[in-house]
PDB file of C-alpha atoms and ligand atoms in Angstrom:
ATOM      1  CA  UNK K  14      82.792  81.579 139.079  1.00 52.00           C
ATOM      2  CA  UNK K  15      85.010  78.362 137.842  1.00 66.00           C
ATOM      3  CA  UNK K  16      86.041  76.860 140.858  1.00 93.00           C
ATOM      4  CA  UNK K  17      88.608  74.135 141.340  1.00 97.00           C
ATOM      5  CA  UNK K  18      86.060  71.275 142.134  1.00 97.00           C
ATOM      6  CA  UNK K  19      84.068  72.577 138.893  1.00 97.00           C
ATOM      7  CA  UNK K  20      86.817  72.141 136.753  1.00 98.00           C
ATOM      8  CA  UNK K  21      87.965  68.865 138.045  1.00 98.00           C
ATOM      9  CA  UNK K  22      84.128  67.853 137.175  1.00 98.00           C
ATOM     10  CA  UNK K  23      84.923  68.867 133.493  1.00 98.00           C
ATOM     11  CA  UNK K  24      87.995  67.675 133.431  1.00 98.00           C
ATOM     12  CA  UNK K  25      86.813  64.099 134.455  1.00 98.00           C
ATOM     13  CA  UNK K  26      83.548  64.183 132.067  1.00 98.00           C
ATOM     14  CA  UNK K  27      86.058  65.089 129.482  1.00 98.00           C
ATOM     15  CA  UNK K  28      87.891  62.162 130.322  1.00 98.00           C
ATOM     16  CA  UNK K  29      84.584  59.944 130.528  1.00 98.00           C
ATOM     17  CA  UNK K  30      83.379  61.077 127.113  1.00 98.00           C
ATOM     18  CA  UNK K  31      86.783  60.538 125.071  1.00 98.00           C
ATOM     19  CA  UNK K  32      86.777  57.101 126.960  1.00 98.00           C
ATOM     20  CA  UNK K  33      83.424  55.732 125.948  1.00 98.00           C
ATOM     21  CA  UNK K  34      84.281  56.803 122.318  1.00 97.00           C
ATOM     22  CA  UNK K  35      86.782  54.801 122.420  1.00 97.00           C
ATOM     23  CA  UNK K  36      85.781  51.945 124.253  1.00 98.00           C
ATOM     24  CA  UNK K  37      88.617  52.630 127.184  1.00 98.00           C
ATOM     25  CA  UNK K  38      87.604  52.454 131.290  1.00 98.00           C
ATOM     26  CA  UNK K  39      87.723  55.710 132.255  1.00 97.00           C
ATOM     27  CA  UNK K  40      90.035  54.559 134.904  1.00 97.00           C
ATOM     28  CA  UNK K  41      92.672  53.389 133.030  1.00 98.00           C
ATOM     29  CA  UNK K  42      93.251  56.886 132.671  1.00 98.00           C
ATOM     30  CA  UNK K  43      94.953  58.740 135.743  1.00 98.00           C
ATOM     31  CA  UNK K  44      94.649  62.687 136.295  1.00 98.00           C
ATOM     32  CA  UNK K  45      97.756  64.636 137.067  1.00 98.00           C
ATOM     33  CA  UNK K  46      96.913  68.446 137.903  1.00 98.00           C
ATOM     34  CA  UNK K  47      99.889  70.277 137.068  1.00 98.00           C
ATOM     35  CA  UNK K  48     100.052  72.951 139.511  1.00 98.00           C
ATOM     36  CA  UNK K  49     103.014  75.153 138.261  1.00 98.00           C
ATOM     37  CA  UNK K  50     103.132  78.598 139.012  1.00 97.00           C
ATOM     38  CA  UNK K  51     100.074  78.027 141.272  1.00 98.00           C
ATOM     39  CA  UNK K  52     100.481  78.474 145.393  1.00 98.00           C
ATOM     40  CA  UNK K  53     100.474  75.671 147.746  1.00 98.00           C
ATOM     41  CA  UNK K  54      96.604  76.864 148.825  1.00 98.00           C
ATOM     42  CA  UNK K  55      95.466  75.982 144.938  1.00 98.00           C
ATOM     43  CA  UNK K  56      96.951  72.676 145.358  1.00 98.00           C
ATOM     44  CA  UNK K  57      95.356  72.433 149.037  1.00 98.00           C
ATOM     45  CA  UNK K  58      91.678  73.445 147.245  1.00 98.00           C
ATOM     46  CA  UNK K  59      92.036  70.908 144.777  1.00 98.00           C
ATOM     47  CA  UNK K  60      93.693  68.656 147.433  1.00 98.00           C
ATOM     48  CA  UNK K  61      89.761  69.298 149.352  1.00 97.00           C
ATOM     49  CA  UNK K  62      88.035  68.686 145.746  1.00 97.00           C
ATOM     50  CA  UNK K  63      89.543  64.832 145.483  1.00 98.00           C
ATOM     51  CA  UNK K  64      92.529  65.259 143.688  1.00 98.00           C
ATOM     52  CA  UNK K  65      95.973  63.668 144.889  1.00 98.00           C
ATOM     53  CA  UNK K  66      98.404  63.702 142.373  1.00 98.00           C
ATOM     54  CA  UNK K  67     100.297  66.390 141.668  1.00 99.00           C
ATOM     55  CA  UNK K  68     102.897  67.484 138.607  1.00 98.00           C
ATOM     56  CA  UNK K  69     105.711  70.320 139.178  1.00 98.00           C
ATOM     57  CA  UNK K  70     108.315  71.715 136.774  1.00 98.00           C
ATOM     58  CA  UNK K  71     110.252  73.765 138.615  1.00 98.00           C
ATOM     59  CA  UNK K  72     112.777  72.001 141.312  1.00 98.00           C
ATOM     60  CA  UNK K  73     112.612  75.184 144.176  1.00 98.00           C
ATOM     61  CA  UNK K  74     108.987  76.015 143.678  1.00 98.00           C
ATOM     62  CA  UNK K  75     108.215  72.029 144.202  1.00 98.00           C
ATOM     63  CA  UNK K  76     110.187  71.880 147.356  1.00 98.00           C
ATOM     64  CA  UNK K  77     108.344  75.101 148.349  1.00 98.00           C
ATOM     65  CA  UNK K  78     105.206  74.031 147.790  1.00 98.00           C
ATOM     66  CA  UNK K  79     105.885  70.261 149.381  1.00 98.00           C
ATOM     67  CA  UNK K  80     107.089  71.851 152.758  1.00 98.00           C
ATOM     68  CA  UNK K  81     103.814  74.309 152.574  1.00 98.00           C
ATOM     69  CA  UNK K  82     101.788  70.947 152.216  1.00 98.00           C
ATOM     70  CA  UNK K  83     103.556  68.897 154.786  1.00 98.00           C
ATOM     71  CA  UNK K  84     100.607  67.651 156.263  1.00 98.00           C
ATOM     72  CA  UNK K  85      99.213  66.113 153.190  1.00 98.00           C
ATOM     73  CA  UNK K  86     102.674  64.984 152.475  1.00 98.00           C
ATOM     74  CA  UNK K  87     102.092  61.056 152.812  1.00 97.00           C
ATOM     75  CA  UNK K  88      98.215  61.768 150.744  1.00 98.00           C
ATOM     76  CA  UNK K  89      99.718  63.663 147.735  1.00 98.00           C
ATOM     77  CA  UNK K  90     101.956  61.842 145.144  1.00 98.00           C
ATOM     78  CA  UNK K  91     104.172  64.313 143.565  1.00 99.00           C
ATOM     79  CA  UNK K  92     105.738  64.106 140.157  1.00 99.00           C
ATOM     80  CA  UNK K  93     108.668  65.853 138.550  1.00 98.00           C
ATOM     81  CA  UNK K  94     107.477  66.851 134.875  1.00 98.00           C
ATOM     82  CA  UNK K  95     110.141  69.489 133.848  1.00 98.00           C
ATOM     83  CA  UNK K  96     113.686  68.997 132.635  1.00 96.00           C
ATOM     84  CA  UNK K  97     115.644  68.041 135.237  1.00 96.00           C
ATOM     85  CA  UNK K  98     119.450  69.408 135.334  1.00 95.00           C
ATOM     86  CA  UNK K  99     122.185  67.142 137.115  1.00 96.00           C
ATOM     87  CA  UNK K 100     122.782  69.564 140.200  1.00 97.00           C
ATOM     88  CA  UNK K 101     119.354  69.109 141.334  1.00 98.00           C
ATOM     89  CA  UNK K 102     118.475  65.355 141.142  1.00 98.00           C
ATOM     90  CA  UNK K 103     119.264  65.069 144.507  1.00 98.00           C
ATOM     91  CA  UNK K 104     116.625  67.429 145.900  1.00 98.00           C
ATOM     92  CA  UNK K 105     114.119  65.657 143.648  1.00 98.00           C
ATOM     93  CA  UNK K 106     115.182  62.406 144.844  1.00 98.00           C
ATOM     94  CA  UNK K 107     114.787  63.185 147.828  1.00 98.00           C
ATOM     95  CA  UNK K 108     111.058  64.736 147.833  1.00 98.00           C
ATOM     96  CA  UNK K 109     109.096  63.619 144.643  1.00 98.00           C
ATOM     97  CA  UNK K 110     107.636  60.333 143.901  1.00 99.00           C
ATOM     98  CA  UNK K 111     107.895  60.174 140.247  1.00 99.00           C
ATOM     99  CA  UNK K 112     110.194  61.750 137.458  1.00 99.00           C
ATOM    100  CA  UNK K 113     108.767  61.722 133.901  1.00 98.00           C
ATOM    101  CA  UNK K 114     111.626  63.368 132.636  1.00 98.00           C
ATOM    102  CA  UNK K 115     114.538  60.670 132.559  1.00 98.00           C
ATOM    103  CA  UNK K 116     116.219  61.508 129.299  1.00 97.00           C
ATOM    104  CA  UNK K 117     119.945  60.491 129.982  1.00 97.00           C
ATOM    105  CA  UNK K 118     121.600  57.609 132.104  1.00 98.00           C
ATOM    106  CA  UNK K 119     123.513  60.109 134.127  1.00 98.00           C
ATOM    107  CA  UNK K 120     120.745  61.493 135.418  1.00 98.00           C
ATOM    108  CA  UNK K 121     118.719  57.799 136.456  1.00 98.00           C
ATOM    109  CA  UNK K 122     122.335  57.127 138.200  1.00 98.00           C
ATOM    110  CA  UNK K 123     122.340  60.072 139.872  1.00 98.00           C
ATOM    111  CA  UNK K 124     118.386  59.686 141.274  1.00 98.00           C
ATOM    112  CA  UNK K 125     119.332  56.462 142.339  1.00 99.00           C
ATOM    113  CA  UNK K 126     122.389  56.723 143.778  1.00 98.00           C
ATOM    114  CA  UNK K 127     120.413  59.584 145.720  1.00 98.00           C
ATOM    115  CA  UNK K 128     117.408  58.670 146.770  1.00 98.00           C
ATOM    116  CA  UNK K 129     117.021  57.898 149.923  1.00 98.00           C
ATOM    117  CA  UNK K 130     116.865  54.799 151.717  1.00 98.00           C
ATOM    118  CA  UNK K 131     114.008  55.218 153.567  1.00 98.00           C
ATOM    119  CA  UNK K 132     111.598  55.719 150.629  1.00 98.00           C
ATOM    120  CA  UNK K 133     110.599  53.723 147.914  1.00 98.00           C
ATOM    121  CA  UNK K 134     112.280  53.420 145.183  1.00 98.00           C
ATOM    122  CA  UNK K 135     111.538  56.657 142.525  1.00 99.00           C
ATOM    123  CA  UNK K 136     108.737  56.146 140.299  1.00 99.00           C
ATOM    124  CA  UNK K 137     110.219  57.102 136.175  1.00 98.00           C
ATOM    125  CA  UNK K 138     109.002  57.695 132.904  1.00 98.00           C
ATOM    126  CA  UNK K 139     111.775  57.694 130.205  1.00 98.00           C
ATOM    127  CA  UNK K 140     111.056  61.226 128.198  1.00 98.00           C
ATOM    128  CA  UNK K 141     111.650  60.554 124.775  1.00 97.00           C
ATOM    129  CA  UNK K 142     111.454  63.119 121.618  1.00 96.00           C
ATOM    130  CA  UNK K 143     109.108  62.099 119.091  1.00 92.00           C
ATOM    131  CA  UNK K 144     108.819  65.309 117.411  1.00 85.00           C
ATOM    132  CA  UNK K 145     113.273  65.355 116.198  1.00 79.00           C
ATOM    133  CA  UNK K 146     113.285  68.999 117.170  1.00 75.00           C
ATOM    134  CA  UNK K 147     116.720  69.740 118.981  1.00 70.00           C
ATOM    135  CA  UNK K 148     115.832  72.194 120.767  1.00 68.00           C
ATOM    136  CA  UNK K 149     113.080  69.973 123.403  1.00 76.00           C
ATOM    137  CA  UNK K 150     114.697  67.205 125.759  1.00 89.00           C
ATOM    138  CA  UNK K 151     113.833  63.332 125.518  1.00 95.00           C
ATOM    139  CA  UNK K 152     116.198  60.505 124.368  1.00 96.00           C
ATOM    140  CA  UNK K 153     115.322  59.728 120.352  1.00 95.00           C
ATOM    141  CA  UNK K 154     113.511  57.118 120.070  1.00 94.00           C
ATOM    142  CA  UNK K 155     116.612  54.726 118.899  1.00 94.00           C
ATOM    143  CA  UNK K 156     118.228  55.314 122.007  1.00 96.00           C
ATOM    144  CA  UNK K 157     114.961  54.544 124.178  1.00 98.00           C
ATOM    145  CA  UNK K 158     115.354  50.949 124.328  1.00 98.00           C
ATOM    146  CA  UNK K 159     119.414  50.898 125.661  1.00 98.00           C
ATOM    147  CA  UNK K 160     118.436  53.775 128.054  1.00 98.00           C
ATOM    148  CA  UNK K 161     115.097  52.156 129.258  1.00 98.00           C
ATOM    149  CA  UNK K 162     117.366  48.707 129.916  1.00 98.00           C
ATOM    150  CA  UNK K 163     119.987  50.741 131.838  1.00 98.00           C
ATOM    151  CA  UNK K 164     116.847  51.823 134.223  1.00 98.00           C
ATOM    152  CA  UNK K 165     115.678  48.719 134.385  1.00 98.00           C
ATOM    153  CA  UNK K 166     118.775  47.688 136.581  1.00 98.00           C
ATOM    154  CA  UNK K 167     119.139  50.620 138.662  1.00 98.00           C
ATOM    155  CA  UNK K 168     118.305  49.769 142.406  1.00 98.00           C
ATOM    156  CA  UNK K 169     116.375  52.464 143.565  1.00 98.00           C
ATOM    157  CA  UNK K 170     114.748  53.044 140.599  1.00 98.00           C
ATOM    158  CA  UNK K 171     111.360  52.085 139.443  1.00 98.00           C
ATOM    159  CA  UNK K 172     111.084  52.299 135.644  1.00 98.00           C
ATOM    160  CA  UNK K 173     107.167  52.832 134.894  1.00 98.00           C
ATOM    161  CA  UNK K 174     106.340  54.237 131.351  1.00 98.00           C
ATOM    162  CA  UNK K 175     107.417  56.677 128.391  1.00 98.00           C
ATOM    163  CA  UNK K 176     106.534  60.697 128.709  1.00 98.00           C
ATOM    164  CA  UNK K 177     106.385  63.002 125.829  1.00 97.00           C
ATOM    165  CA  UNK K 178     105.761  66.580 125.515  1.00 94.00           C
ATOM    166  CA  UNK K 179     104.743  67.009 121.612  1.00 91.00           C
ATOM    167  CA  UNK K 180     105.251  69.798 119.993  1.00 85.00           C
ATOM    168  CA  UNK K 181     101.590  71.814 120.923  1.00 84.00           C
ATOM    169  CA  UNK K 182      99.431  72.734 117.961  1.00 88.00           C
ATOM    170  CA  UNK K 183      95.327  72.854 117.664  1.00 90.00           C
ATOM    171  CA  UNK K 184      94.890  70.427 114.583  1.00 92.00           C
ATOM    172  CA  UNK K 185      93.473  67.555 116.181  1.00 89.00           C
ATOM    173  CA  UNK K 186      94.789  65.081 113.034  1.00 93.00           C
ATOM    174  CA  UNK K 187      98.268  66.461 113.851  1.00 92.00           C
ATOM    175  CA  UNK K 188      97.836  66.256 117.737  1.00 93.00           C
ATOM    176  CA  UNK K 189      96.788  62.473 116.865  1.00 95.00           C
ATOM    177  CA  UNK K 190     100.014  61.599 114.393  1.00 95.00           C
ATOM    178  CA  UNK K 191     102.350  63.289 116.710  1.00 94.00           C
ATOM    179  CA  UNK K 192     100.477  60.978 119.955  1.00 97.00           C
ATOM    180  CA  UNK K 193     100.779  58.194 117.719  1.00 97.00           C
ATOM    181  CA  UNK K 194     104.376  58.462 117.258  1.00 97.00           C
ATOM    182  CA  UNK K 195     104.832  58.473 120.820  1.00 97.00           C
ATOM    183  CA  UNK K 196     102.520  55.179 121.388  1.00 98.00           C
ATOM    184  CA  UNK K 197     105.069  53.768 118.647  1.00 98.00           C
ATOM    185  CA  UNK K 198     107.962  54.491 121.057  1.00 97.00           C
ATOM    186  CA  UNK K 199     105.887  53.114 123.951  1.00 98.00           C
ATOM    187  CA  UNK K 200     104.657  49.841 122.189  1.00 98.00           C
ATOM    188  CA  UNK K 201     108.317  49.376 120.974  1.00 98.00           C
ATOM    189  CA  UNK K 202     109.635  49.099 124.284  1.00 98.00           C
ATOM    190  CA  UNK K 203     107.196  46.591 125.198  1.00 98.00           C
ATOM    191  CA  UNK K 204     107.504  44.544 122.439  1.00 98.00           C
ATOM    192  CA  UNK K 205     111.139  44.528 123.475  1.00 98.00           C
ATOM    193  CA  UNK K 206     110.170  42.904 126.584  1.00 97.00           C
ATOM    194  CA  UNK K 207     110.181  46.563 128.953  1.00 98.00           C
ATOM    195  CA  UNK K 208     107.735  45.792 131.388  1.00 97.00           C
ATOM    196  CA  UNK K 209     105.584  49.295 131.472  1.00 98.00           C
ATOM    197  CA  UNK K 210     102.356  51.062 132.297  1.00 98.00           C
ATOM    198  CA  UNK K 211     102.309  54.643 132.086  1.00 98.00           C
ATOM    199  CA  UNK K 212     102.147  56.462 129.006  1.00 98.00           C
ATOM    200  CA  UNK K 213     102.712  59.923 130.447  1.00 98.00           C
ATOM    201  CA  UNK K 214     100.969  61.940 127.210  1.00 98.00           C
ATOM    202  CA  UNK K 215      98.103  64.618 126.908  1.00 97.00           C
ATOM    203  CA  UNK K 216      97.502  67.959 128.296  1.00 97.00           C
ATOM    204  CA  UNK K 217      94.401  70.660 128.524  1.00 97.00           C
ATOM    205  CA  UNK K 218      94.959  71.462 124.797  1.00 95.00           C
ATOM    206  CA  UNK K 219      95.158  67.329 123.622  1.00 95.00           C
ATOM    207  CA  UNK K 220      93.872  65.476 126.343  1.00 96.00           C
ATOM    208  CA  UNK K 221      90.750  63.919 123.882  1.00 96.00           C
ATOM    209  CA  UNK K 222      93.496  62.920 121.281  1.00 96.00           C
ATOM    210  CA  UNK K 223      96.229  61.673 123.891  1.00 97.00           C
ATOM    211  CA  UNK K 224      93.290  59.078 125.198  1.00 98.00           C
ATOM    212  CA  UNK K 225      92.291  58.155 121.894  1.00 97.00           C
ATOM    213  CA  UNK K 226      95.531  57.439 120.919  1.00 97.00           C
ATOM    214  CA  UNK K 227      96.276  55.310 124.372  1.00 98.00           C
ATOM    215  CA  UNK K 228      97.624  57.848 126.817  1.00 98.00           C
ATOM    216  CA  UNK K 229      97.168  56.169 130.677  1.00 98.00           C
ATOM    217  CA  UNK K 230      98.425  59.304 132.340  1.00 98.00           C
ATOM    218  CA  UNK K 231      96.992  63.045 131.520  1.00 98.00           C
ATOM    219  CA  UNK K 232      99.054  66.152 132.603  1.00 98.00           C
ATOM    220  CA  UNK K 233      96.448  68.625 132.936  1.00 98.00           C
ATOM    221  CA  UNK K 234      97.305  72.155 134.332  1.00 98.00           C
ATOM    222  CA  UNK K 235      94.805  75.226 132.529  1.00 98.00           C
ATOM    223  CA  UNK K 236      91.655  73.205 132.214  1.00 98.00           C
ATOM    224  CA  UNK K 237      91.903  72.913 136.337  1.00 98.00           C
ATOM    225  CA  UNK K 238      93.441  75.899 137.611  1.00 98.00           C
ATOM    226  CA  UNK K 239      93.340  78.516 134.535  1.00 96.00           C
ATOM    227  CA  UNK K 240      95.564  80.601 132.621  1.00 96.00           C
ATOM    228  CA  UNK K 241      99.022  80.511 133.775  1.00 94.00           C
TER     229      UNK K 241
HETATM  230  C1  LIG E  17     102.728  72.802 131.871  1.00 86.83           C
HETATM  231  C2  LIG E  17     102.808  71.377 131.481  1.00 86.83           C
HETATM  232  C3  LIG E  17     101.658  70.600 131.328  1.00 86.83           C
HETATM  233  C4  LIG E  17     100.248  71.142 131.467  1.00 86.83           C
HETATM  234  O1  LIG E  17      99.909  71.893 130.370  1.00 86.83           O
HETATM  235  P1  LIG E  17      98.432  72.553 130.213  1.00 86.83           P
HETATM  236  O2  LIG E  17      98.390  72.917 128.792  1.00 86.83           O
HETATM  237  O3  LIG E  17      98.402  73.726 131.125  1.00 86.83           O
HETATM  238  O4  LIG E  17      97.443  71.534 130.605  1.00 86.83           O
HETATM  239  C5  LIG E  17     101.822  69.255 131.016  1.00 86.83           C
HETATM  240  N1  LIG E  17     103.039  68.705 130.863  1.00 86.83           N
HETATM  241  C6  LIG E  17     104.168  69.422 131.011  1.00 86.83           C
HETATM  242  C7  LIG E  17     105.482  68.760 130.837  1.00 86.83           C
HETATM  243  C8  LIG E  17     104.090  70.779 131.305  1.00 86.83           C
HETATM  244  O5  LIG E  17     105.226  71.479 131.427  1.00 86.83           O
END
């Protein structure tokens, strides 16, 4: 039977592999285990097998989950990974540690504004939409650099990388030109004179492409806890 702590093994030796192939530390690379639609004793188990950071999409099943898990609360980093609507960044401000899904100023303002003043400030990727389809969220890449300044001097916000959620497909050459396109966006910023380090790209399904191509943050959910 494939138990948590087994497929955290894989996962990692995944990671290790890809990373010698390309010549990377395998700790440049971070693990988040996206634990969506998974209970609060799943994220315990894995919690048990090492792992401590944790990505959610869904704003009331987070906030579930992070009162269920109370006593790990100041061991776990949590990050918000799914689009985030206006009437509900103050929740998220107030009990997640990261948001990769910035994608408009009005919603940095309103995490800022909201988080509290007893915590740090909120740990953000800027989500931007390499792939031009309408239909998926992220800023276009033109608009990255104004957006990612306009972070930049929000008080209670710490701006930290660039997410993206390509469009998925199996074709590794694909997976790698889409990943690309998103380092592009990423390396842009910096060149501009962004100070980042988080390139929030990869899942179970690209994770070998996403480090090839520079990714320093993997959002892994089926190859750790299984079909959703
Ligand atoms: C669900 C999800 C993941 C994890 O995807 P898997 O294919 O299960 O690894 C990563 N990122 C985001 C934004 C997701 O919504």
């Amino acid at each position: 039977m494939a138990t948590i702590a087994n497929n955290l093994q894989l996962v990692r030796a995944r990671i290790n592999q890809a990373c010698s192939r390309v010549g990377r530390a395998p700790d440049s690379v971070t693990l988040l285990a996206v634990s969506k639609t998974f209970p609060a004793e799943t994220v315990r188990e894995a919690f048990h097998a090492g792992q401590r950071k944790f990505g959610e999409n869904y704003v009331q099943e987070a906030i579930d989950k992070i009162a269920a898990l109370a006593d790990l609360r100041d061991q776990i980093e949590w990050h918000m990974i799914g689009p985030l609507q206006s009437n509900k960044t103050r929740v998220v401000a107030e009990h997640f540690d990261w948001v990769h899904t910035v994608d408009r100023l009005k919603i940095a303002q309103r995490l800022s504004e909201q988080r509290p003043a007893h915590l740090p400030p909120l740990q953000v990727c800027i989500q931007v939409n390499t792939s031009g389809e309408a239909s998926k969220s992220g800023a276009a890449p033109s608009e990255a650099l104004e957006l990612a300044r306009a972070v930049m001097n929000l008080p209670r916000l710490k701006l930290r990388g660039v997410m993206a959620l390509p469009a998925p497909t199996t074709d590794p050459a694909l997976q790698k030109a889409e990943l690309r396109k998103v380092r592009v966006a990423f390396d842009a910023l910096r060149l501009a004179g962004i100070q980042l380090d988080t390139l929030s790209m990869g899942m179970s399904g690209d994770m070998e492409a996403a480090i090839e191509e520079g990714s320093s943050m993997l959002r892994v959910g089926t190859a750790l806890f299984g079909n959703r």
